[in-house]
């Protein structure tokens, strides 16, 4: 059995992270610690540009927008210098590597020893420019893979994408070996969709046998969600906050989806990889029942609004569900001050009032689902 440090971290990092973030969230929300603690996690939406066109993408309509007011590298310097080692920085988008500034900006965060993860489609990584980031301890790369070659390329609607991402995963692994480093941990993220669910068992077996990765995380399909959708909400009474965004798999394929889920749950027990779901259910049975009837489930609002935020490439910020906060320039480029600005107050009040059944949270990809008690 491989008990390298990277494998131990890979196995326990997510559980430890979830546990610590729960405690952090409780203190930020109920003890008011958000007034002096830094956010635990910042999702940096580094660009809306994307070279792919995934047929289920929840960012879809907001991709490839003009970006006239991008933060300059000197401004990122200020952000990095004022950032805290307690915060984790997750680069996403759009496709984060579609903004070539990703290399110097991540480099700045790593020079300051910040923990950085990048979520990417894995197709347009410049390996020469990635090299210094690997040398400087880039922690995680999450690569989206939604099927074997034909299926994946059809879902992302760009031929050749699967081959490119596989080549890049192997090249990153080679680079790690050459540099004698164990990070970045490489994870696969895969959405279970009507187009790929039959192929997921073969995909897992392919990944197990051929790809040097640590984890496979599955996402259930989200519907028209506000989760990282790049939609901004400026009024708490916006009708989008009273629309649910639960996605129901079409009835005629639900049995097939359940077979796929059972396959994944069994694989979880035997695979050398860490396999799991990003969606949070109290038990495997709840996960299965949710597929049969998602309307039996609710989401209790969580504490994330008090300790997590999104930062966009023009310096705007938002809460998890897109509620628009202050611009980073208004807080002198100090991320730690973002959540303390008055802009977030209406959203905090809104979540405080949404006790027990928060409708807008149903599309959250990190939500904790619970069965409704009638
Ligand atoms: C919007 S993408 C941006 C980062 C990068 N371009 C990528 O493809 O990973 C972030 C993640 O959201 C997932 N995603 C997009 N639309 C989704 C949906 N409707 N349901 C569930 N996950 C979705 C993607 O598969 C990806 O893992």
PDB file of C-alpha atoms and ligand atoms in Angstrom, residues 45 47 49-52 54-60 63 91-97 118-122 142-146 156 188-192 217 219-225 227-230 247 249 278-279 363 365, ligand 1:
ATOM      1  CA  UNK A  45     -13.524  33.794 -10.898  1.00  0.00           C
ATOM      2  CA  UNK A  47     -12.241  34.987 -16.295  1.00  0.00           C
ATOM      3  CA  UNK A  49     -13.714  33.221 -21.134  1.00  0.00           C
ATOM      4  CA  UNK A  50     -13.904  29.535 -21.922  1.00  0.00           C
ATOM      5  CA  UNK A  51     -12.616  27.520 -24.871  1.00  0.00           C
ATOM      6  CA  UNK A  52     -15.226  24.776 -24.321  1.00  0.00           C
ATOM      7  CA  UNK A  54     -20.233  22.054 -21.940  1.00  0.00           C
ATOM      8  CA  UNK A  55     -23.856  21.268 -22.744  1.00  0.00           C
ATOM      9  CA  UNK A  56     -24.934  21.468 -19.067  1.00  0.00           C
ATOM     10  CA  UNK A  57     -22.773  24.380 -17.909  1.00  0.00           C
ATOM     11  CA  UNK A  58     -24.436  26.526 -15.241  1.00  0.00           C
ATOM     12  CA  UNK A  59     -22.238  29.464 -16.201  1.00  0.00           C
ATOM     13  CA  UNK A  60     -23.351  29.005 -19.852  1.00  0.00           C
ATOM     14  CA  UNK A  63     -19.378  32.878 -20.510  1.00  0.00           C
ATOM     15  CA  UNK A  91      -9.165  29.703  -9.170  1.00  0.00           C
ATOM     16  CA  UNK A  92     -12.061  28.941 -11.479  1.00  0.00           C
ATOM     17  CA  UNK A  93     -14.140  30.635 -14.177  1.00  0.00           C
ATOM     18  CA  UNK A  94     -14.921  30.287 -17.141  1.00  0.00           C
ATOM     19  CA  UNK A  95     -11.703  28.506 -17.875  1.00  0.00           C
ATOM     20  CA  UNK A  96      -9.043  30.015 -15.587  1.00  0.00           C
ATOM     21  CA  UNK A  97      -6.199  29.124 -17.966  1.00  0.00           C
ATOM     22  CA  UNK A 118      -7.215  25.493  -9.742  1.00  0.00           C
ATOM     23  CA  UNK A 119     -10.409  24.060 -11.273  1.00  0.00           C
ATOM     24  CA  UNK A 120      -9.880  23.620 -15.013  1.00  0.00           C
ATOM     25  CA  UNK A 121     -11.013  21.765 -18.101  1.00  0.00           C
ATOM     26  CA  UNK A 122      -7.354  20.746 -18.486  1.00  0.00           C
ATOM     27  CA  UNK A 142      -9.163  19.726 -10.303  1.00  0.00           C
ATOM     28  CA  UNK A 143      -9.774  18.641 -13.885  1.00  0.00           C
ATOM     29  CA  UNK A 144     -13.271  18.169 -15.305  1.00  0.00           C
ATOM     30  CA  UNK A 145     -13.752  14.916 -17.222  1.00  0.00           C
ATOM     31  CA  UNK A 146     -17.251  13.865 -18.220  1.00  0.00           C
ATOM     32  CA  UNK A 156     -17.840  19.769 -24.100  1.00  0.00           C
ATOM     33  CA  UNK A 188     -11.034  14.501 -11.528  1.00  0.00           C
ATOM     34  CA  UNK A 189     -14.426  16.214 -11.337  1.00  0.00           C
ATOM     35  CA  UNK A 190     -17.218  14.637 -13.296  1.00  0.00           C
ATOM     36  CA  UNK A 191     -20.854  15.650 -13.695  1.00  0.00           C
ATOM     37  CA  UNK A 192     -23.330  12.744 -13.881  1.00  0.00           C
ATOM     38  CA  UNK A 217     -15.477  13.588  -7.300  1.00  0.00           C
ATOM     39  CA  UNK A 219     -21.353  16.200  -9.189  1.00  0.00           C
ATOM     40  CA  UNK A 220     -25.044  15.574  -9.553  1.00  0.00           C
ATOM     41  CA  UNK A 221     -26.475  17.814 -12.269  1.00  0.00           C
ATOM     42  CA  UNK A 222     -27.464  21.258 -11.034  1.00  0.00           C
ATOM     43  CA  UNK A 223     -30.261  23.122 -12.741  1.00  0.00           C
ATOM     44  CA  UNK A 224     -30.550  26.837 -13.325  1.00  0.00           C
ATOM     45  CA  UNK A 225     -28.538  27.637 -10.237  1.00  0.00           C
ATOM     46  CA  UNK A 227     -24.063  28.773  -7.541  1.00  0.00           C
ATOM     47  CA  UNK A 228     -20.977  30.417  -9.084  1.00  0.00           C
ATOM     48  CA  UNK A 229     -23.087  31.228 -12.134  1.00  0.00           C
ATOM     49  CA  UNK A 230     -21.501  34.682 -12.608  1.00  0.00           C
ATOM     50  CA  UNK A 247     -32.622  19.447 -11.040  1.00  0.00           C
ATOM     51  CA  UNK A 249     -33.147  13.596 -13.835  1.00  0.00           C
ATOM     52  CA  UNK A 278     -19.479  16.804  -3.982  1.00  0.00           C
ATOM     53  CA  UNK A 279     -23.194  16.869  -3.059  1.00  0.00           C
ATOM     54  CA  UNK A 363     -28.709  24.542  -6.465  1.00  0.00           C
ATOM     55  CA  UNK A 365     -22.993  22.278  -5.218  1.00  0.00           C
TER      56      UNK A 365
HETATM   57  C1  LIG B   1     -18.098  26.067 -14.432  1.00  0.00           C
HETATM   58  S1  LIG B   1     -16.683  25.046 -14.371  1.00  0.00           S
HETATM   59  C2  LIG B   1     -15.363  26.222 -14.433  1.00  0.00           C
HETATM   60  C3  LIG B   1     -13.971  25.624 -14.360  1.00  0.00           C
HETATM   61  C4  LIG B   1     -13.435  24.903 -15.596  1.00  0.00           C
HETATM   62  N1  LIG B   1     -13.690  25.574 -16.819  1.00  0.00           N
HETATM   63  C5  LIG B   1     -13.911  23.461 -15.635  1.00  0.00           C
HETATM   64  O1  LIG B   1     -14.439  23.031 -16.675  1.00  0.00           O
HETATM   65  O2  LIG B   1     -13.688  22.755 -14.652  1.00  0.00           O
HETATM   66  C6  LIG B   1     -16.637  24.528 -12.667  1.00  0.00           C
HETATM   67  C7  LIG B   1     -17.231  23.163 -12.401  1.00  0.00           C
HETATM   68  O3  LIG B   1     -18.643  23.243 -12.503  1.00  0.00           O
HETATM   69  C8  LIG B   1     -19.125  22.030 -13.030  1.00  0.00           C
HETATM   70  N2  LIG B   1     -20.470  22.252 -13.609  1.00  0.00           N
HETATM   71  C9  LIG B   1     -20.802  23.063 -14.615  1.00  0.00           C
HETATM   72  N3  LIG B   1     -22.126  23.006 -14.876  1.00  0.00           N
HETATM   73  C10 LIG B   1     -22.657  22.128 -14.001  1.00  0.00           C
HETATM   74  C11 LIG B   1     -23.978  21.629 -13.756  1.00  0.00           C
HETATM   75  N4  LIG B   1     -25.017  22.030 -14.469  1.00  0.00           N
HETATM   76  N5  LIG B   1     -24.143  20.743 -12.768  1.00  0.00           N
HETATM   77  C12 LIG B   1     -23.107  20.321 -12.029  1.00  0.00           C
HETATM   78  N6  LIG B   1     -21.833  20.755 -12.200  1.00  0.00           N
HETATM   79  C13 LIG B   1     -21.605  21.638 -13.184  1.00  0.00           C
HETATM   80  C14 LIG B   1     -18.065  21.718 -14.084  1.00  0.00           C
HETATM   81  O4  LIG B   1     -18.110  20.404 -14.528  1.00  0.00           O
HETATM   82  C15 LIG B   1     -16.791  22.051 -13.347  1.00  0.00           C
HETATM   83  O5  LIG B   1     -16.322  20.949 -12.606  1.00  0.00           O
END
